[in-house]
């Protein structure tokens, strides 16, 4: 599966568009990380736990998007976009979407 | 009375550690930026046409950064009189540059020569009790263009 956020793939032509594919993941942080984060809120700096957490859930969102694209029979997803929204206090939704296509 | 003491302790801790952390972070950002200048990050939608076979890979970098206690209080005071909130400006600047650097590092590990169509995404992760922003997440993503290695070039030639 070829993933790109370009609208074309250099050197290859799109033979068929299969439409929108998407994947999302909602994750909450756990208490241990929350305590560390509240300490960091005093000292400032990077919250490593959160960075990892969000990275993991973003990977999951991408994996779900790939699953959908595979089910549609695509071999590439073009023009991928990410978006983040906070659903409730302490949880974030990570969303990835793109266009599934068949490349020659 | 105790509340006031705790407040001043938090303020001075935030001021001291926050300053050191920011200075150190900026130093490492500038160092890595000069090192990674060889991989330009380009905000164009279409890569230049090339006769050489290329491989494209999605790369991304993200970071969550929190503001320190002192700056949060300073920003709140600034909110009363209006004007530039310098403490949030540096926070966002650091987060963006760090995210782009992480993305470039990932691209560098794959042997990319440039990254195209950079997009940025900012979200506030945790909000304080009074709704003030505590920490922000910045995601930078783009498509790394990697000069293809031998087997890849053979397949694309046979396709063409």
mmCIF file of C-alpha atoms in Angstrom, chain B residues 22 26 66-68 70-76 78 84-94:
data_model
loop_
_atom_site.group_PDB
_atom_site.id
_atom_site.type_symbol
_atom_site.label_atom_id
_atom_site.label_comp_id
_atom_site.label_asym_id
_atom_site.label_seq_id
_atom_site.Cartn_x
_atom_site.Cartn_y
_atom_site.Cartn_z
ATOM 1 C CA UNK B 22 13.287 26.500 26.725
ATOM 2 C CA UNK B 26 16.006 26.170 21.276
ATOM 3 C CA UNK B 66 3.428 21.996 27.825
ATOM 4 C CA UNK B 67 3.761 25.563 29.017
ATOM 5 C CA UNK B 68 5.252 26.204 32.463
ATOM 6 C CA UNK B 70 5.073 31.052 35.369
ATOM 7 C CA UNK B 71 4.272 31.644 31.726
ATOM 8 C CA UNK B 72 0.699 30.559 32.206
ATOM 9 C CA UNK B 73 0.236 33.155 34.936
ATOM 10 C CA UNK B 74 2.034 35.756 32.825
ATOM 11 C CA UNK B 75 -0.257 34.965 29.897
ATOM 12 C CA UNK B 76 -3.299 35.315 32.107
ATOM 13 C CA UNK B 78 -1.476 39.648 29.567
ATOM 14 C CA UNK B 84 1.169 39.939 22.200
ATOM 15 C CA UNK B 85 1.240 36.803 24.321
ATOM 16 C CA UNK B 86 4.926 36.106 23.972
ATOM 17 C CA UNK B 87 4.879 33.029 26.192
ATOM 18 C CA UNK B 88 2.424 31.241 23.903
ATOM 19 C CA UNK B 89 4.235 32.444 20.801
ATOM 20 C CA UNK B 90 7.462 30.722 21.810
ATOM 21 C CA UNK B 91 5.550 27.609 22.874
ATOM 22 C CA UNK B 92 3.913 27.223 19.465
ATOM 23 C CA UNK B 93 7.110 28.139 17.641
ATOM 24 C CA UNK B 94 9.070 25.468 19.512
#
